[in-house]
Rosetta silent file (secondary structure, phi, psi, omega in degrees, C-alpha in Angstrom):
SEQUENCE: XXXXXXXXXXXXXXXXXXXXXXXXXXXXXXXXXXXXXXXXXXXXXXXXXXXXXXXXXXXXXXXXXXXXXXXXXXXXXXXXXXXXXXXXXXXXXXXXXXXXXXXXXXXXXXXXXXXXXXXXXXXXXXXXXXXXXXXXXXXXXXXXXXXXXXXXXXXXXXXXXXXXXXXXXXXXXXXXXXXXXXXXXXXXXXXXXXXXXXXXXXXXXXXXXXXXXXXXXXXXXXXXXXXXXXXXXXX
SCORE:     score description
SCORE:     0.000 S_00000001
   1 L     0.000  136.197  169.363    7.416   10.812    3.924 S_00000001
   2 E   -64.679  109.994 -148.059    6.167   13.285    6.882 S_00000001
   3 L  -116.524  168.541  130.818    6.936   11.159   10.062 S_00000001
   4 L  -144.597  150.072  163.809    5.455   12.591   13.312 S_00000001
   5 E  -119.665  136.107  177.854    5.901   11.043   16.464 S_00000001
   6 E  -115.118  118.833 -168.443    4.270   11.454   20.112 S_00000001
   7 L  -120.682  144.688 -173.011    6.208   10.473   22.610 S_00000001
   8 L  -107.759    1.024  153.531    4.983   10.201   26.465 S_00000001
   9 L  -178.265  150.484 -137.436    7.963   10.056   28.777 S_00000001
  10 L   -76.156  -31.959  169.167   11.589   10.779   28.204 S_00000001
  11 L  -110.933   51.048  161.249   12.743    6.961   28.061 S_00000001
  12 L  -138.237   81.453  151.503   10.166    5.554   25.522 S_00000001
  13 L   -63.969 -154.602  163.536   11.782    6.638   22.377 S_00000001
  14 L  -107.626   28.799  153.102   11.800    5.225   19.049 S_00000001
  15 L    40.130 -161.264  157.197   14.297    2.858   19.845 S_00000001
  16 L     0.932  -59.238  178.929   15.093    0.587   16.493 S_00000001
  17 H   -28.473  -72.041 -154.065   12.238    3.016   14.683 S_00000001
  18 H   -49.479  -45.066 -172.751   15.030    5.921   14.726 S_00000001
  19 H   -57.970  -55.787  171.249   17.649    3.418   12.218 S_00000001
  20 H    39.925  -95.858 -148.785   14.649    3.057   10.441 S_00000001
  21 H  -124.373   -4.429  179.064   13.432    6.240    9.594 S_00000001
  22 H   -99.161  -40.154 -173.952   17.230    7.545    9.334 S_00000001
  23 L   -59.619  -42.328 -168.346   17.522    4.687    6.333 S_00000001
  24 L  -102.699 -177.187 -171.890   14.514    6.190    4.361 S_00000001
  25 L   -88.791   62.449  174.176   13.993   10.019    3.076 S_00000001
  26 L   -84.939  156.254  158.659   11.848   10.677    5.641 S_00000001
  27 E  -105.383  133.002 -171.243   11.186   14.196    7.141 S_00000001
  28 L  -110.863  121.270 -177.592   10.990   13.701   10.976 S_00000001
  29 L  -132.128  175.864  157.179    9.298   15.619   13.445 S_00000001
  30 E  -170.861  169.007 -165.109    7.819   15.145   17.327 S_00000001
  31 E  -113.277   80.144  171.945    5.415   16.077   20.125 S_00000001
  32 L   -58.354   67.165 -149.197    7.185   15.323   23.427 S_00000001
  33 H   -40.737  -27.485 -168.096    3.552   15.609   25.123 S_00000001
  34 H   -56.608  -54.839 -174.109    5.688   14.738   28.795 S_00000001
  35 H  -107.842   39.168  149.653    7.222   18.641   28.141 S_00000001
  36 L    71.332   75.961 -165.844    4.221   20.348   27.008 S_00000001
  37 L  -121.925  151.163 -170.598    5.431   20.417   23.380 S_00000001
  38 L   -93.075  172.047  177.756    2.396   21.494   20.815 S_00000001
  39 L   -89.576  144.203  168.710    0.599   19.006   18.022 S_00000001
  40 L   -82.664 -156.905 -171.580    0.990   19.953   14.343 S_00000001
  41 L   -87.434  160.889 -174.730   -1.932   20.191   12.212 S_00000001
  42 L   -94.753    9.154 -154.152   -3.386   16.799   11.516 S_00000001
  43 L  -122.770   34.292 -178.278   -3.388   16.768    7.850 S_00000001
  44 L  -104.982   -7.621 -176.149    0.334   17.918    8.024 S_00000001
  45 L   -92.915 -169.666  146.003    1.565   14.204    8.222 S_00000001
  46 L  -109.957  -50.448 -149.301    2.142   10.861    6.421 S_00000001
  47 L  -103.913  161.847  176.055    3.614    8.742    9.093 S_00000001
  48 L  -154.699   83.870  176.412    1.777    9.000   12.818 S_00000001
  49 E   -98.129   91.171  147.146    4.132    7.133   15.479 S_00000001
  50 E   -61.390   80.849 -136.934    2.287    6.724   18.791 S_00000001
  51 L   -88.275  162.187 -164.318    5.013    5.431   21.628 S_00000001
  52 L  -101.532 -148.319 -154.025    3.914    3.689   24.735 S_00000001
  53 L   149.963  142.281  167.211    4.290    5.155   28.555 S_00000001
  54 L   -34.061  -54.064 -148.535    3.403    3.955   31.984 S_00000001
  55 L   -71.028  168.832  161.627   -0.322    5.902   32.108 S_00000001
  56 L  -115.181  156.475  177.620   -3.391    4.380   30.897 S_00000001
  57 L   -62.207  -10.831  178.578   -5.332    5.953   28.474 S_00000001
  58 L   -62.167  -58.147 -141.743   -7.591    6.578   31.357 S_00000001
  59 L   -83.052   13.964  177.461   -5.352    8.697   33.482 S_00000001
  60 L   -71.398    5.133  152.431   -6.111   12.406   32.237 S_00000001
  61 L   -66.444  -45.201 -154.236   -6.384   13.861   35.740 S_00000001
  62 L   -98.204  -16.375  151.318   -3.026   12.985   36.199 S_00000001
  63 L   -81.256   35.570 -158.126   -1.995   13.630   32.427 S_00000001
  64 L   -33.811  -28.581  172.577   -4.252   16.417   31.482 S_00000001
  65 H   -45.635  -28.143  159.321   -2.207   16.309   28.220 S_00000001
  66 H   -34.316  -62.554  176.690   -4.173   13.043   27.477 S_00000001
  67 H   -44.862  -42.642  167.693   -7.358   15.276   26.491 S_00000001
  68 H   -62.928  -56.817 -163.858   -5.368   16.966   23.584 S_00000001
  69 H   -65.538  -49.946  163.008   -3.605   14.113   22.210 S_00000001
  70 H   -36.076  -74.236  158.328   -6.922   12.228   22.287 S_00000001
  71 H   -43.756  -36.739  159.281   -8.195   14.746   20.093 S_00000001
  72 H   -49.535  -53.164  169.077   -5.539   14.712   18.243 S_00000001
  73 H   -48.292  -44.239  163.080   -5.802   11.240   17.471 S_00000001
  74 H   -63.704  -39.633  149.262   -9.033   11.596   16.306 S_00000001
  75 H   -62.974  -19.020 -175.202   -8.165   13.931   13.533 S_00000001
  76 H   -66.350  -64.362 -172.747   -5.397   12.090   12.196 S_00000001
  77 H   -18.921  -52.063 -168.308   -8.109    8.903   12.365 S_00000001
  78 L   -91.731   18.037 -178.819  -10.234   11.023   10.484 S_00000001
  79 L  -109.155 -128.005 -160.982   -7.553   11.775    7.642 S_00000001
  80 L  -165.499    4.918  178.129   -5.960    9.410    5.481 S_00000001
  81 L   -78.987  142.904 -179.133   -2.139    9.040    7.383 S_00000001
  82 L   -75.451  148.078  158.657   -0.870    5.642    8.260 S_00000001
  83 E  -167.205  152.086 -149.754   -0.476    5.314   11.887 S_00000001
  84 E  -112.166  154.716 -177.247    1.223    3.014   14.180 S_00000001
  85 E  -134.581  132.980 -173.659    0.647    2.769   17.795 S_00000001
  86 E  -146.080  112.370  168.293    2.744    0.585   20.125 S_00000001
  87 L    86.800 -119.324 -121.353    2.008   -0.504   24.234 S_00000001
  88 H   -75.552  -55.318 -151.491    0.039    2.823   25.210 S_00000001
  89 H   -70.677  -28.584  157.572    0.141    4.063   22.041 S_00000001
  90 H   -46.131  -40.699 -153.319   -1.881    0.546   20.477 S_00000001
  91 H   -72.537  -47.076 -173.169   -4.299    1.044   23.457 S_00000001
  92 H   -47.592  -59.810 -170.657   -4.867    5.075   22.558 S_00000001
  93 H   -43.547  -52.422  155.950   -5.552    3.864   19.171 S_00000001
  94 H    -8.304  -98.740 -165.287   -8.094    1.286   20.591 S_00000001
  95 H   -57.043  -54.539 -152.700  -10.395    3.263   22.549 S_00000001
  96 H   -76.613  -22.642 -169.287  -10.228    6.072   20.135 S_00000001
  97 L   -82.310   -5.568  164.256  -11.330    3.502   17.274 S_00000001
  98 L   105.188   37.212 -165.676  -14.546    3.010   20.090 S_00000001
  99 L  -107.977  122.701  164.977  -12.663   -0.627   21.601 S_00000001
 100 L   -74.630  138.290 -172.361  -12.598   -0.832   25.426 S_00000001
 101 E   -93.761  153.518 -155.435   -9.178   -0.852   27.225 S_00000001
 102 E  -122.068  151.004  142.921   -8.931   -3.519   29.851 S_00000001
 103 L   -87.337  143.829  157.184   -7.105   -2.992   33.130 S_00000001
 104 L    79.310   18.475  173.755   -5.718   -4.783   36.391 S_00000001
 105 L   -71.087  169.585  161.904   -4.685   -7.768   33.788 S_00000001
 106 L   -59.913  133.369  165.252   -1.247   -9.879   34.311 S_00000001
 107 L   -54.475  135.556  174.268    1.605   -7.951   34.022 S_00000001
 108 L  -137.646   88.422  172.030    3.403   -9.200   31.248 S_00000001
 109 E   -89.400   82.966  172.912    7.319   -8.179   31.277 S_00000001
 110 L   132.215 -172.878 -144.908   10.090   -9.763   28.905 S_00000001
 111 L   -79.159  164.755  163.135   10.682  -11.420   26.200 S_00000001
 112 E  -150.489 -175.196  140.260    7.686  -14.243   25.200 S_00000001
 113 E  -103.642  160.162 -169.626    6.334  -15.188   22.117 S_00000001
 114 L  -105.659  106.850 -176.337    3.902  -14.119   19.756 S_00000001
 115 E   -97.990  132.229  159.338    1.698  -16.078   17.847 S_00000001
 116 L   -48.372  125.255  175.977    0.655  -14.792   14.674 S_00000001
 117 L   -43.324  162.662  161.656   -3.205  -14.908   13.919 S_00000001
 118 L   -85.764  -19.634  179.041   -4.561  -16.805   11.089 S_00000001
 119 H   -66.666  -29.868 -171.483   -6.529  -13.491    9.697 S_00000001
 120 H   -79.096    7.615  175.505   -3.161  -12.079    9.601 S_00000001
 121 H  -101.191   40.535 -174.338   -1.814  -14.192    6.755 S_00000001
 122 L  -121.064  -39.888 -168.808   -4.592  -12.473    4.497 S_00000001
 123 L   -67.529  176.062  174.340   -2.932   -9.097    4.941 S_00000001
 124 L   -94.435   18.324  163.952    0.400   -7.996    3.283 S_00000001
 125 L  -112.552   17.599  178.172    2.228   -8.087    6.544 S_00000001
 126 H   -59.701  -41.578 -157.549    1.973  -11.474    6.780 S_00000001
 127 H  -103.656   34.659 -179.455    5.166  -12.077    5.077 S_00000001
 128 H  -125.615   15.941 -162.928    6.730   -9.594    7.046 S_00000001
 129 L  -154.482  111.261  139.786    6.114  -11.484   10.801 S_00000001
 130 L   -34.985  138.576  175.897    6.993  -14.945   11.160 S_00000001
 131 L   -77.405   10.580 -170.875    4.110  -17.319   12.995 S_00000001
 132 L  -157.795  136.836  177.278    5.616  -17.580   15.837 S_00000001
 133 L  -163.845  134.372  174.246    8.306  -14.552   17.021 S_00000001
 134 E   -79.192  146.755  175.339    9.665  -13.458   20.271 S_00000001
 135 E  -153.077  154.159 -179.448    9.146   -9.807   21.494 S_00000001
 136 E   -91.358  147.114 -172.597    9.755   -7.662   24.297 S_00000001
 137 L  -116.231  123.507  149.764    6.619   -7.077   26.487 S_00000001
 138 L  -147.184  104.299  158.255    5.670   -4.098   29.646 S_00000001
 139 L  -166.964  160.075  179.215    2.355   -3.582   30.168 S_00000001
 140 L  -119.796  -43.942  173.366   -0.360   -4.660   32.567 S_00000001
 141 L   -98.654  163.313 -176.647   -3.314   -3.311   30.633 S_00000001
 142 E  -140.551 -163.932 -157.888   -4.205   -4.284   26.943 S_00000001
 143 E  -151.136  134.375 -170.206   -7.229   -3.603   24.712 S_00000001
 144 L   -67.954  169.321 -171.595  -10.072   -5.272   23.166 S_00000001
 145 L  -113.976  141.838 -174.868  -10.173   -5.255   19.316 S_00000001
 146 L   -55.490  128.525 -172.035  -11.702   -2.588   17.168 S_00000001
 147 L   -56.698  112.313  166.389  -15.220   -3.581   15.304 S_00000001
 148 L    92.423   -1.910  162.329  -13.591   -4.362   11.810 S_00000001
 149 L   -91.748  141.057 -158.320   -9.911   -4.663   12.556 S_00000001
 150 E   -86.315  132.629  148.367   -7.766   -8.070   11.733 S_00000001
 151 E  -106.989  151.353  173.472   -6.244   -9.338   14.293 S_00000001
 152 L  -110.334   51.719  168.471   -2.844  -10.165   14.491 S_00000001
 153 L   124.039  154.617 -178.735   -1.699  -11.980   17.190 S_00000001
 154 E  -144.298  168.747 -174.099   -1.890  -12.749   20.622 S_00000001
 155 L  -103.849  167.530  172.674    0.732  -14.283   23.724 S_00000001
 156 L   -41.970  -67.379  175.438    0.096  -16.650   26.324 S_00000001
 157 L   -73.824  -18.930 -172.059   -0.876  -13.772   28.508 S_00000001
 158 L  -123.319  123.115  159.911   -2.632  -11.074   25.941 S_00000001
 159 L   -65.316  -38.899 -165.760   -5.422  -12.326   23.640 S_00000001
 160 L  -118.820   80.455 -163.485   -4.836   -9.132   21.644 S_00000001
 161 L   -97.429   -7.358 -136.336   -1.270   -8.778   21.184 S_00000001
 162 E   171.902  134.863  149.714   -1.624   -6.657   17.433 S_00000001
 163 E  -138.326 -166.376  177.393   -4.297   -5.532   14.833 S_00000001
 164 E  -141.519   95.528  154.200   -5.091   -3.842   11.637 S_00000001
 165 E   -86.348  146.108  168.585   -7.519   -1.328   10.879 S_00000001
 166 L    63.612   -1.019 -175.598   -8.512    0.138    7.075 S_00000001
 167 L    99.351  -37.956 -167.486   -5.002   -1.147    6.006 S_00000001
 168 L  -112.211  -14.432  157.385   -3.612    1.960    7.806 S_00000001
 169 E   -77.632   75.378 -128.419   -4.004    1.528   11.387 S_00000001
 170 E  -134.871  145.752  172.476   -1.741   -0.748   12.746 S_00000001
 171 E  -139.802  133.740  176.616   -1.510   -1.138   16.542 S_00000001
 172 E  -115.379  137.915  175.804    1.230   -3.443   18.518 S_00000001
 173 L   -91.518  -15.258 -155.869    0.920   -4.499   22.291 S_00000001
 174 L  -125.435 -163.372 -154.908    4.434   -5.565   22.222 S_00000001
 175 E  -138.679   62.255  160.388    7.910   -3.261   21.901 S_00000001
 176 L   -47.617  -40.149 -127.261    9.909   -4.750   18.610 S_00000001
 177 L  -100.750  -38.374 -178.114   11.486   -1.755   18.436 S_00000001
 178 L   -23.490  150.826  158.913   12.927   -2.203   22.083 S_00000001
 179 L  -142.071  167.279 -174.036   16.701   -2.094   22.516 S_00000001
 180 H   -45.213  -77.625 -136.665   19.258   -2.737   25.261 S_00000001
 181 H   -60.318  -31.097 -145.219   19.380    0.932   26.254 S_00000001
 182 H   -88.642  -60.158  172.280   15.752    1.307   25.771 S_00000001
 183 H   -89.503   -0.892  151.625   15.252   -1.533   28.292 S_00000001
 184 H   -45.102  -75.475 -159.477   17.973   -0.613   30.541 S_00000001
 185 H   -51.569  -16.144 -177.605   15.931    2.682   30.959 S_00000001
 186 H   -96.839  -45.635  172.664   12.361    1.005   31.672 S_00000001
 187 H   -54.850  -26.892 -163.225   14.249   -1.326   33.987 S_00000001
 188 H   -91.275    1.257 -179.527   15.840    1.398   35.970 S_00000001
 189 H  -115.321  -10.072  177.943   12.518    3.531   36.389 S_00000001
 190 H  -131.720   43.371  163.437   10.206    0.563   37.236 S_00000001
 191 H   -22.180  -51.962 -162.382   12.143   -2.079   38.889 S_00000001
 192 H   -24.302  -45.155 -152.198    9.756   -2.228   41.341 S_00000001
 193 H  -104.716   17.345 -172.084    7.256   -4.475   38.449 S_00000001
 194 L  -105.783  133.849 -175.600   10.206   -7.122   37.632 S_00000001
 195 L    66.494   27.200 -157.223    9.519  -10.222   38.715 S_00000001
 196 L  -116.699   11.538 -171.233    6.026   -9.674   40.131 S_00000001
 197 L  -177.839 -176.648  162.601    3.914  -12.600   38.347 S_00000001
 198 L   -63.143  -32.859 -147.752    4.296  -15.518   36.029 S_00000001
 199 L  -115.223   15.992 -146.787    4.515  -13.403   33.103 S_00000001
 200 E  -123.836   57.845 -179.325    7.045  -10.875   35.013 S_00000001
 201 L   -47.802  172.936 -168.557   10.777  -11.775   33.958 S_00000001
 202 L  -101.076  165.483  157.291   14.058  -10.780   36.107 S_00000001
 203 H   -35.713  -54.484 -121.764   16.653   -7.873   34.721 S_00000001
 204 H  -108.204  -25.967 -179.864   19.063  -10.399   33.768 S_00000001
 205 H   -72.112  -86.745 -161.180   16.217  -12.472   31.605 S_00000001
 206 H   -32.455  -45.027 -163.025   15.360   -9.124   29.829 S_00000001
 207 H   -94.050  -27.237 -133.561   18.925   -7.566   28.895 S_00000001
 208 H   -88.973  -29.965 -160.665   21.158  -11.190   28.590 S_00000001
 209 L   -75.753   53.101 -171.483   19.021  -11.986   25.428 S_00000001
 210 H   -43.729  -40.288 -164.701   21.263   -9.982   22.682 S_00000001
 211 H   -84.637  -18.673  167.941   19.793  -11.915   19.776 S_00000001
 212 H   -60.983  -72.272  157.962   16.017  -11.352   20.971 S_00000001
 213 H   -13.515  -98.274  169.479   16.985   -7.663   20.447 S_00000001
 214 H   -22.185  -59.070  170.015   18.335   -8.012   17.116 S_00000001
 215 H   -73.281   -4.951  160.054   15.890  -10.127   15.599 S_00000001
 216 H   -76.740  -42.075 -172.312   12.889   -7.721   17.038 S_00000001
 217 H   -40.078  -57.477 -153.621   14.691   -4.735   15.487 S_00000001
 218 H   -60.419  -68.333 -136.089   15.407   -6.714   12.116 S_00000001
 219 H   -84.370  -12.282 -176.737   11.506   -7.703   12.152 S_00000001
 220 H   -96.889    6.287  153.012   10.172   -4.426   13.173 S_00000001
 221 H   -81.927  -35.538 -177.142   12.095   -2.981   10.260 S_00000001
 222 H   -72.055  -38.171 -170.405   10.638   -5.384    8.084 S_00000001
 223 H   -83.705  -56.987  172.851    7.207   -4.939    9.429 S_00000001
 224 H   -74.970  -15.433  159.604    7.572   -1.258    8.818 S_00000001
 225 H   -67.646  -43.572  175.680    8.536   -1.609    5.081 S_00000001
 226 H   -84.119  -12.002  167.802    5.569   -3.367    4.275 S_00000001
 227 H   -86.191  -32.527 -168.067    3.005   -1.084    5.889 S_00000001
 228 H   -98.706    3.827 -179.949    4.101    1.528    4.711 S_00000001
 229 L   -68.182  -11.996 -154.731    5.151    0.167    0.663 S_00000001
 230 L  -109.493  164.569  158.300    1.887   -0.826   -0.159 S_00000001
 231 L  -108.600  155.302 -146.723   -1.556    1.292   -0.214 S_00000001
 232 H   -35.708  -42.927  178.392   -3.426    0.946    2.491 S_00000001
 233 H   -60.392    1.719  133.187   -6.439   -1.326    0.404 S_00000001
 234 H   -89.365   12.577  178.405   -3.610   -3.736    0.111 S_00000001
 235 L   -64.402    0.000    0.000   -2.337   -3.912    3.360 S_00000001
């Protein structure tokens, strides 16, 4: 499978994603948009991994790089490639599917839980997500859900933690994929946003929880086997 990835500042890899995607025969490529790195063609993929980032989808004064990617996004949309979007990268996916992205919400930082939707036991990723699952959370804005996409779960703080569009379109508000290092690296560039609300855990809540970590990895491996085994009209 043709992998692409977009990634939007230097410490929001692909975490978990990379064992992955190292496990299957994938060919792997990416567009580090942060260092002006170019887009392939849009019909050149299978796989489409959108990665989250600080910005809002909003922010293309201060990201002119936004404007591209956006576009980008829209050809892929308009092609026939699975694509996954996760914190930013759900939200891009949003708004480009015509969904408004909401701002100036509770911050919601660490682990919580997720309850699965009931629409989501119709799809074939049902049996790949537990009804109830802990995940790591950073974001302050989230995104309303796209006219004709299931959703699949929401948190205490986020109505719209997950959907599904077309089978092929899969967008996550929350960071399975997350690993210590991964959330070392978020802690150390935004302390600042730890501990700042109800929903706003301390460092030591976020890293001491080794087995949160494992079991998102395990499920967001799991999660990615079944989107992509199936075709999309069985998703």
């Amino acid at each position: 499978m043709r992998v692409h990835f977009l990634q939007h500042v230097p410490y929001e890899g692909l975490g978990s994603l990379q064992d992955w995607l190292q496990r299957g025969d994938h060919q792997v490529t990416a567009t580090r948009l942060y260092a002006g790195d170019g887009l392939p063609r849009p019909d050149a993929l299978d796989l489409l991994i959108v990665m989250g980032g600080p910005m809002g989808v909003y922010d293309e004064a201060d990201h002119p790089w936004l404007i591209a990617e956006k576009r980008f996004l829209d050809a892929v949309l308009a092609g026939r490639a699975r694509m996954l979007g996760i914190c930013l990268g759900a939200q891009l996916l949003a708004e480009r599917l015509g969904a408004r992205v909401l701002t100036g919400g509770e911050m919601e930082i660490g682990w919580f839980p997720v309850q699965r939707s009931p629409a989501a036991a119709d799809t074939a990723l049902a049996a790949a997500l537990p009804e109830t699952f802990m995940a790591f959370h950073w974001h302050g804005d989230s995104f309303e859900l796209p006219a004709g996409a299931v959703h699949l779960g929401r948190s205490e703080a986020c109505a719209n933690q997950g959907f599904l569009h077309e089978g092929r379109i899969l967008g996550l508000q929350y960071h399975l994929e997350m690993t210590p290092a991964g959330a070392q690296d978020l802690i150390d560039c935004h302390r600042d946003q730890l501990g700042c609300g109800p929903f706003s855990q301390t460092e030591t809540q976020l890293l001491a929880a080794e087995a949160h970590f494992n079991e998102a990895n395990r499920l967001m491996a799991q999660l990615m086997d079944a989107f992509t085994a199936t075709n999309p009209e069985e998703v």
